XYZ file of C-alpha atoms in Angstrom:
553
model
C -2.784 -28.565 6.701
C 0.230 -26.845 8.317
C 0.019 -23.159 9.170
C 3.059 -20.912 9.009
C 3.579 -17.194 9.471
C 5.186 -14.418 7.502
C 5.580 -10.676 8.121
C 3.267 -8.452 6.123
C 6.074 -7.103 3.981
C 7.884 -10.395 3.248
C 8.719 -10.450 -0.460
C 11.432 -13.079 -0.418
C 11.824 -16.776 0.174
C 14.610 -16.054 2.641
C 12.304 -14.039 4.899
C 9.699 -16.805 4.935
C 12.276 -19.488 5.628
C 13.641 -17.458 8.525
C 10.186 -17.123 10.013
C 9.451 -20.807 9.565
C 12.499 -21.540 11.663
C 11.350 -18.928 14.182
C 7.739 -19.999 14.518
C 7.593 -23.531 13.256
C 4.275 -25.297 12.602
C 1.196 -24.557 14.614
C -0.988 -21.592 15.402
C 0.733 -20.168 18.440
C 3.475 -17.598 18.528
C 6.610 -18.821 20.237
C 6.348 -18.127 23.944
C 7.919 -14.814 24.856
C 8.538 -13.742 21.259
C 8.142 -9.983 20.772
C 9.682 -9.494 17.357
C 8.462 -7.147 14.649
C 6.096 -7.774 11.800
C 2.424 -8.326 11.295
C 1.864 -12.058 11.268
C -0.738 -13.696 9.083
C -1.674 -17.317 8.538
C -0.365 -18.733 5.271
C -1.871 -22.013 4.167
C 0.505 -24.325 2.347
C -1.456 -25.651 -0.621
C 0.785 -27.206 -3.231
C -2.223 -28.605 -5.060
C -3.520 -25.224 -6.231
C -5.266 -25.386 -9.582
C -2.528 -23.867 -11.725
C -1.385 -25.468 -14.938
C 2.419 -25.724 -15.170
C 4.173 -23.891 -17.958
C 5.192 -25.899 -21.003
C 8.737 -27.230 -20.739
C 9.724 -25.422 -23.927
C 8.624 -22.060 -22.504
C 10.468 -22.722 -19.239
C 13.623 -23.425 -21.263
C 13.151 -20.211 -23.249
C 12.659 -18.134 -20.100
C 15.674 -19.781 -18.477
C 17.838 -18.840 -21.450
C 16.764 -15.213 -20.967
C 17.121 -14.792 -17.185
C 19.157 -17.813 -16.075
C 18.180 -20.906 -14.122
C 17.987 -18.940 -10.862
C 15.559 -16.472 -12.438
C 12.663 -18.853 -13.120
C 10.624 -20.273 -10.237
C 8.177 -23.109 -10.871
C 8.418 -25.099 -7.626
C 5.038 -24.790 -5.821
C 6.696 -24.464 -2.415
C 8.725 -21.464 -3.608
C 5.777 -19.976 -5.488
C 3.907 -19.821 -2.180
C 5.836 -16.655 -1.305
C 4.107 -14.899 -4.215
C 0.520 -16.036 -3.608
C -0.488 -12.772 -1.910
C 0.694 -9.257 -1.250
C 0.410 -7.426 2.080
C -3.391 -7.647 1.862
C -3.583 -11.342 2.641
C -7.311 -11.863 2.124
C -6.712 -12.897 -1.487
C -4.353 -15.719 -2.454
C -3.512 -17.109 -5.879
C -0.568 -19.315 -6.706
C 1.077 -18.123 -9.951
C 2.028 -20.586 -12.677
C 5.593 -19.340 -12.429
C 7.673 -16.360 -11.323
C 10.294 -14.852 -13.632
C 12.981 -12.515 -12.250
C 14.685 -10.431 -14.952
C 17.738 -8.293 -14.189
C 17.461 -5.507 -16.770
C 15.253 -3.862 -19.384
C 16.347 -6.173 -22.189
C 15.411 -9.244 -20.170
C 12.029 -7.778 -19.202
C 11.211 -7.111 -22.847
C 12.269 -10.610 -23.910
C 10.276 -12.275 -21.120
C 7.113 -10.285 -21.840
C 7.424 -10.875 -25.592
C 7.754 -14.621 -24.998
C 4.679 -14.742 -22.778
C 2.641 -12.531 -25.114
C 3.487 -14.727 -28.106
C 1.857 -17.633 -26.259
C -1.114 -15.531 -25.014
C -0.069 -16.077 -21.390
C -1.179 -13.290 -19.012
C 1.423 -11.822 -16.679
C 1.452 -9.685 -13.537
C 4.183 -7.138 -12.718
C 5.271 -7.351 -9.076
C 7.662 -5.321 -6.965
C 8.410 -5.921 -3.295
C 4.958 -7.326 -2.526
C 4.130 -4.641 0.052
C 0.965 -3.483 -1.740
C -2.344 -3.338 0.106
C -4.904 -3.749 -2.674
C -4.307 -7.247 -4.032
C -2.878 -5.607 -7.127
C 0.143 -7.877 -7.643
C -1.635 -11.251 -7.532
C -1.736 -13.774 -10.346
C -4.843 -15.708 -11.307
C -4.649 -19.403 -12.122
C -3.301 -18.756 -15.633
C -0.875 -15.898 -14.986
C 2.883 -15.654 -14.570
C 4.442 -13.087 -12.236
C 7.248 -10.933 -13.621
C 9.016 -9.788 -10.448
C 11.421 -6.846 -10.478
C 13.228 -7.599 -7.205
C 16.550 -8.310 -8.964
C 16.316 -5.017 -10.876
C 17.687 -3.090 -7.921
C 20.378 -0.810 -9.346
C 20.584 2.963 -9.231
C 21.588 3.532 -12.846
C 22.434 7.220 -12.583
C 22.666 9.785 -9.802
C 22.924 13.326 -11.180
C 23.203 15.822 -8.280
C 23.785 18.819 -10.553
C 20.389 18.332 -12.182
C 18.777 16.885 -9.055
C 17.724 13.720 -10.829
C 18.261 9.985 -10.707
C 17.516 7.025 -12.940
C 16.716 3.767 -11.182
C 15.541 0.272 -11.909
C 12.076 -0.533 -10.531
C 13.330 -2.868 -7.789
C 15.276 -0.150 -5.936
C 13.884 0.266 -2.419
C 12.374 3.695 -1.817
C 14.541 4.566 1.195
C 17.734 3.427 -0.546
C 17.509 6.201 -3.126
C 17.360 8.875 -0.423
C 20.312 7.239 1.335
C 22.325 7.370 -1.891
C 21.398 11.029 -2.472
C 22.080 12.131 1.126
C 25.819 12.906 0.670
C 24.813 15.390 -2.032
C 22.304 17.151 0.240
C 19.360 15.663 -1.688
C 16.546 13.203 -1.078
C 13.581 11.528 -2.771
C 10.386 13.041 -1.351
C 7.677 10.314 -1.621
C 7.900 8.370 1.651
C 5.389 5.504 2.073
C 5.466 4.047 5.569
C 6.887 0.855 4.043
C 9.733 2.797 2.424
C 12.549 0.564 3.770
C 10.986 -2.335 1.835
C 8.708 -1.010 -0.920
C 10.136 -0.523 -4.396
C 10.073 2.586 -6.548
C 8.544 0.547 -9.365
C 5.660 -0.373 -7.090
C 5.353 3.263 -6.027
C 5.059 4.260 -9.693
C 2.379 1.633 -10.290
C 0.286 2.806 -7.320
C 1.202 6.519 -7.421
C 2.130 6.113 -3.767
C 2.066 8.869 -1.192
C 3.264 8.812 2.401
C 3.194 10.947 5.551
C 4.863 13.926 3.859
C 2.729 13.969 0.711
C 0.557 16.613 2.405
C 3.178 19.208 1.481
C 5.250 17.456 -1.149
C 2.706 15.523 -3.182
C 2.661 11.931 -4.423
C 4.890 9.925 -6.752
C 3.553 11.402 -10.005
C 5.007 14.764 -9.031
C 8.533 13.341 -9.066
C 8.583 10.933 -12.013
C 9.955 12.779 -15.035
C 10.592 9.911 -17.447
C 9.993 6.196 -17.959
C 11.282 3.383 -20.104
C 8.379 0.962 -20.251
C 7.867 -2.512 -21.637
C 4.424 -2.731 -23.223
C 2.313 -5.905 -22.926
C 3.592 -7.215 -26.270
C 7.257 -6.757 -25.294
C 7.786 -3.506 -27.194
C 10.003 -0.882 -25.554
C 8.810 2.710 -25.292
C 10.455 5.797 -23.837
C 8.110 8.295 -22.157
C 9.036 11.808 -21.073
C 12.405 12.808 -19.643
C 13.697 15.904 -17.861
C 12.690 18.022 -20.847
C 9.145 16.654 -20.692
C 7.144 15.090 -23.496
C 8.361 16.393 -26.853
C 4.788 17.041 -27.870
C 1.263 15.776 -27.347
C -0.178 14.142 -24.253
C 1.410 13.584 -20.839
C 2.006 9.847 -21.186
C 4.205 9.712 -18.085
C 1.299 11.083 -16.048
C -1.007 8.526 -17.645
C 1.294 5.591 -16.874
C 2.015 6.524 -13.242
C -0.794 5.076 -11.133
C -1.946 2.600 -13.793
C -1.333 -0.232 -11.291
C 0.656 -2.432 -13.640
C -2.134 -2.678 -16.202
C -0.374 -0.759 -19.014
C 3.004 -2.505 -18.887
C 6.163 -2.618 -16.785
C 8.265 0.436 -15.894
C 11.784 -0.931 -16.478
C 13.718 2.316 -15.901
C 12.452 5.294 -13.921
C 13.766 8.845 -13.971
C 12.893 10.872 -10.872
C 13.356 14.369 -9.523
C 15.268 14.842 -6.249
C 14.844 17.667 -3.727
C 17.349 19.495 -1.508
C 17.195 18.582 2.167
C 15.202 21.128 4.213
C 17.212 23.632 6.211
C 15.258 23.010 9.416
C 12.573 20.710 10.837
C 10.142 21.211 13.722
C 8.269 18.149 15.023
C 5.426 18.063 17.547
C 3.536 15.198 19.181
C 0.115 16.155 20.599
C -1.661 13.754 22.960
C -5.483 13.792 23.005
C -8.132 12.263 25.234
C -10.588 12.067 22.316
C -9.934 10.925 18.733
C -12.446 13.353 17.252
C -10.702 16.264 19.033
C -7.497 15.271 17.244
C -9.395 15.364 13.949
C -10.688 18.848 14.729
C -7.156 20.009 15.546
C -6.043 18.920 12.075
C -8.825 20.959 10.458
C -7.988 24.042 12.546
C -4.245 23.831 11.804
C -4.923 23.875 8.086
C -7.626 26.555 8.425
C -5.062 28.788 10.167
C -3.097 28.963 6.917
C -0.280 26.693 8.068
C 1.257 24.128 5.711
C 2.794 21.283 7.697
C 4.906 18.714 5.905
C 2.939 16.030 7.747
C -0.138 15.625 9.956
C -0.495 12.022 11.149
C -2.868 10.426 13.672
C -2.837 7.073 15.439
C -5.578 5.994 17.841
C -5.591 4.233 21.209
C -5.666 0.676 19.851
C -2.596 1.431 17.775
C -0.813 3.234 20.601
C -1.295 0.269 22.919
C -0.048 -2.173 20.292
C 3.062 -0.085 19.671
C 3.823 0.406 23.351
C 3.524 -3.344 24.032
C 6.015 -4.138 21.252
C 9.734 -3.714 20.644
C 8.796 -0.441 18.929
C 7.655 1.221 22.181
C 7.903 4.995 21.678
C 6.799 6.346 25.056
C 3.249 7.278 24.028
C 0.789 7.232 26.977
C -1.409 4.141 26.629
C -4.459 5.867 28.122
C -4.468 8.449 25.310
C -7.281 8.239 22.762
C -5.108 9.627 19.959
C -1.649 10.938 19.152
C -1.134 13.581 16.446
C 2.282 14.057 14.835
C 2.735 17.530 13.347
C 5.868 18.329 11.341
C 7.036 21.505 9.610
C 10.130 21.782 7.441
C 11.790 24.358 5.209
C 13.701 27.564 5.871
C 14.579 28.052 9.530
C 13.184 31.594 9.603
C 9.577 31.494 10.767
C 9.425 27.726 11.216
C 9.430 27.983 15.003
C 6.483 30.394 14.899
C 4.510 27.916 12.791
C 5.225 25.176 15.334
C 4.208 27.490 18.201
C 0.873 28.253 16.539
C 0.196 24.561 15.801
C 0.952 23.710 19.427
C -1.452 26.417 20.603
C -4.199 25.104 18.300
C -3.738 21.549 19.548
C -4.092 22.673 23.168
C -7.148 24.745 22.299
C -8.764 21.693 20.672
C -8.218 19.527 23.744
C -4.639 18.219 23.665
C -3.561 17.415 27.197
C 0.131 17.427 26.269
C 2.247 18.678 23.360
C 5.823 17.446 23.043
C 8.418 19.158 20.847
C 11.577 17.530 19.490
C 14.795 19.348 20.360
C 17.038 17.350 17.993
C 17.019 14.561 15.410
C 17.073 11.852 18.063
C 13.959 13.232 19.744
C 12.304 13.747 16.356
C 12.855 10.076 15.524
C 11.365 9.099 18.899
C 8.240 11.207 18.314
C 7.769 9.581 14.885
C 8.452 6.022 16.028
C 4.919 5.208 17.123
C 3.485 6.305 13.766
C 6.200 4.783 11.583
C 6.089 1.411 13.346
C 2.322 1.208 13.792
C 1.696 -1.455 11.151
C 4.616 -3.510 12.402
C 3.029 -3.688 15.854
C -0.503 -4.656 14.747
C 0.280 -8.361 14.935
C 0.150 -8.104 18.714
C -3.578 -7.391 18.505
C -4.735 -10.070 16.057
C -3.361 -12.380 13.364
C -5.173 -10.718 10.441
C -5.759 -7.185 9.265
C -8.014 -5.623 6.627
C -6.747 -2.166 5.688
C -9.035 0.402 4.118
C -7.728 3.457 2.284
C -10.562 5.913 1.706
C -9.992 9.664 1.619
C -12.450 12.277 2.890
C -12.432 16.090 3.077
C -10.477 17.247 6.142
C -13.503 19.040 7.547
C -15.367 15.712 7.589
C -12.729 13.878 9.644
C -14.469 14.146 13.050
C -17.802 13.048 11.565
C -16.349 10.094 9.635
C -14.189 8.944 12.551
C -17.311 8.893 14.693
C -19.160 6.817 12.086
C -16.282 4.342 11.857
C -16.350 3.953 15.636
C -20.094 3.281 15.611
C -19.777 0.764 12.752
C -17.093 -1.095 14.707
C -19.330 -1.165 17.785
C -22.310 -2.400 15.737
C -20.359 -5.369 14.391
C -18.393 -6.052 17.571
C -15.039 -5.414 15.864
C -11.740 -3.845 16.810
C -10.688 -1.063 14.447
C -7.281 0.563 14.810
C -6.949 3.895 13.031
C -3.642 5.010 11.486
C -3.949 7.755 8.907
C -2.618 10.723 6.976
C -4.900 13.234 8.643
C -3.664 16.291 6.760
C -5.156 15.171 3.472
C -7.983 13.116 4.964
C -6.496 9.769 3.890
C -7.944 7.289 6.381
C -6.538 3.843 7.168
C -9.098 2.127 9.428
C -7.558 -1.285 10.116
C -10.095 -3.980 10.960
C -8.457 -6.631 13.138
C -9.668 -10.236 13.013
C -8.825 -13.928 12.752
C -9.531 -15.397 9.324
C -10.123 -18.856 10.841
C -13.414 -17.567 12.293
C -15.883 -17.605 9.379
C -18.608 -15.678 11.200
C -16.099 -12.985 12.196
C -14.866 -12.688 8.605
C -18.451 -12.124 7.440
C -18.819 -9.259 9.928
C -15.491 -7.796 8.815
C -16.533 -7.621 5.166
C -19.914 -6.099 5.995
C -18.314 -3.483 8.238
C -15.706 -2.740 5.585
C -18.403 -1.985 3.027
C -20.208 0.310 5.466
C -16.991 2.189 6.215
C -16.408 2.657 2.496
C -19.982 3.882 2.020
C -19.621 6.341 4.909
C -16.484 7.824 3.358
C -18.057 8.181 -0.085
C -21.219 9.715 1.373
C -19.035 12.265 3.160
C -17.690 13.420 -0.197
C -14.640 11.157 -0.231
C -13.206 8.577 -2.562
C -12.322 4.872 -2.324
C -8.527 5.054 -2.250
C -5.921 7.649 -1.420
C -2.670 5.794 -2.084
C -2.997 2.000 -1.879
C -4.669 1.694 -5.257
C -7.774 -0.108 -6.454
C -6.233 -3.443 -7.403
C -8.458 -6.439 -6.851
C -9.816 -5.382 -3.472
C -11.632 -2.176 -4.463
C -12.401 -2.688 -8.144
C -16.074 -3.377 -7.487
C -16.348 -0.096 -5.591
C -15.441 1.919 -8.695
C -19.145 2.332 -9.419
C -19.495 4.347 -6.218
C -17.479 7.232 -7.623
C -17.618 6.834 -11.419
C -20.493 6.560 -13.827
C -20.495 3.549 -16.135
C -19.572 5.781 -19.099
C -16.418 6.926 -17.309
C -15.442 3.357 -16.429
C -15.915 2.367 -20.068
C -13.703 5.274 -21.121
C -11.011 3.958 -18.758
C -11.443 0.504 -20.248
C -10.899 1.977 -23.718
C -7.684 3.706 -22.591
C -6.425 0.454 -21.101
C -7.102 -1.389 -24.355
C -4.817 1.038 -26.212
C -1.891 -0.260 -24.172
C -3.130 -3.845 -23.752
C -5.632 -4.810 -26.433
C -5.456 -8.522 -25.560
C -5.910 -8.071 -21.809
C -2.685 -9.893 -20.885
C -1.186 -7.362 -18.433
C -2.383 -7.696 -14.828
C -5.876 -8.923 -15.742
C -8.755 -8.638 -13.286
C -7.485 -5.493 -11.583
C -8.724 -1.892 -11.208
C -11.781 -1.993 -13.495
C -14.864 -3.977 -12.460
C -16.075 -6.756 -14.678
C -18.850 -5.586 -16.978
C -21.450 -7.454 -14.945
C -20.364 -6.083 -11.563
C -19.616 -2.824 -9.802
C -21.225 -1.468 -6.669
C -23.259 1.714 -6.568
C -24.081 3.836 -3.547
C -27.553 2.285 -3.502
C -26.022 -1.192 -3.552
C -23.924 -0.449 -0.502
C -26.827 1.063 1.374
C -28.844 -2.071 0.655
C -25.984 -4.349 1.618
C -26.010 -3.076 5.190
C -29.134 -5.119 5.793
C -28.150 -8.086 3.660
C -26.951 -11.401 4.963
C -23.419 -12.345 4.041
C -22.240 -15.898 3.703
C -18.616 -16.900 3.774
C -16.984 -19.807 2.002
C -13.392 -20.918 1.933
C -11.886 -22.006 -1.347
C -8.468 -22.555 -2.822
C -8.025 -18.804 -3.131
C -8.826 -18.078 0.529
C -11.834 -16.346 2.055
C -14.520 -15.324 -0.431
C -17.519 -13.296 0.719
C -20.690 -13.409 -1.351
C -23.807 -11.357 -0.894
C -27.357 -12.666 -0.873
C -28.372 -9.608 -2.877
C -26.390 -7.084 -4.900
C -23.185 -5.330 -3.972
C -19.486 -5.986 -4.344
C -18.466 -9.581 -4.897
C -15.096 -10.297 -3.344
C -14.191 -12.999 -5.834
C -11.541 -12.975 -8.515
C -12.162 -12.977 -12.227
C -9.587 -12.944 -15.029
């Protein structure tokens, strides 16, 4: 079976085709190639067990969105079999690409009338398996819904379609002295609709908060095709905060077809520091001390030695010393008065906690250089290994040194390479386990280590996800942080929006017969994992209890 490669963020056929020409068949990277992107193996399997849509339905969908808006060819559907978390792969029955709200409503109504489940999908940059279709589902992709419908500088607001790229909105607002604050690291590619679904954060959410803080209104298409308007600049007319309920629902309540957001004025001044440490845990302690000193940075970001070396060996080289154990980016923004003093104090704290060097940007060019290693970290990971499992747990800041030490020991126990890239200011960890999915024994160790890392974070008072969402990947960990009664309450809320279970089935909530508990994870550390490969990719099953990494509709 031929093996091809695609970058982790590739949402389009064009990107895959370009990479096929670049790499060609085979396992090896072209000699001397140093281009960007995390490269993963994609197995071409045109015989996936998906039943084709009835010809009559295909004709109906084509009448709604046009012939170029319905994809049924298995080779083209391959682009949509996974998101950026490539462990899970499911070929959809079809992909439909509407252009506006009316088309979304008509498509969803047509699928609902035939009891066909569907999955909303944005740019495909998600890291939780949340935008995957099971064998019976159709993907409704919003990539062609990429218009900024209204830009209102006087009221500092905008209305966009869900397919608008995050960074593009800030670019459009820049001439008016405004910007859109949520800034996921994938912001050049990720869509605002996807950000709404996941309630995404980013490096600057430490000061500015996550997506829900900026979404003021939504026009949503419910799972039966009905249109509903939620919120607006004046807020909900009365009753419950339905906008707040919808944001972060991970595509399980419906599709956000139009999104109204709040914009912010550009900060008057910015101060950016890069502190270099000889010990990762010292960098974690510096973060705790900066916050304990009463400072409020816009961002506090850490990358470790594995990540630094990957970045410096790539086209993204940022001038970080490769013998450093960690690099900490500290950024302050706001009024110019007093900002320099904040940066001085943060620099002093970093040195006191063991930083051997603290760099300070003198202008925008130097600021961009200091950020480059952090911003391009994921793009450089492909130099270390072909596959990557990204975790997303969040722990209290004061627990960072302890948890980082535990992650290091878990990696040593299982003989794994873990590269840490994380939003240190709010304790949102991203331990990236690097591996090769063709090695079954290695994959088994990866999944066992991943569960132990998750358990360590929960035991430290943390939670299972900070911004990537639960999706498919973490749904069976919900029992670690919620009692069964709470999960059932969530299930009841979901049924209000989607009584028939047609919208993004199999995501977020565990099946009624599954769901890990803290005791399960403790027991699983000693269990023996077996790994099998099926049509959907790698599936890990436990000999005893614990999370089952298989997909259920």
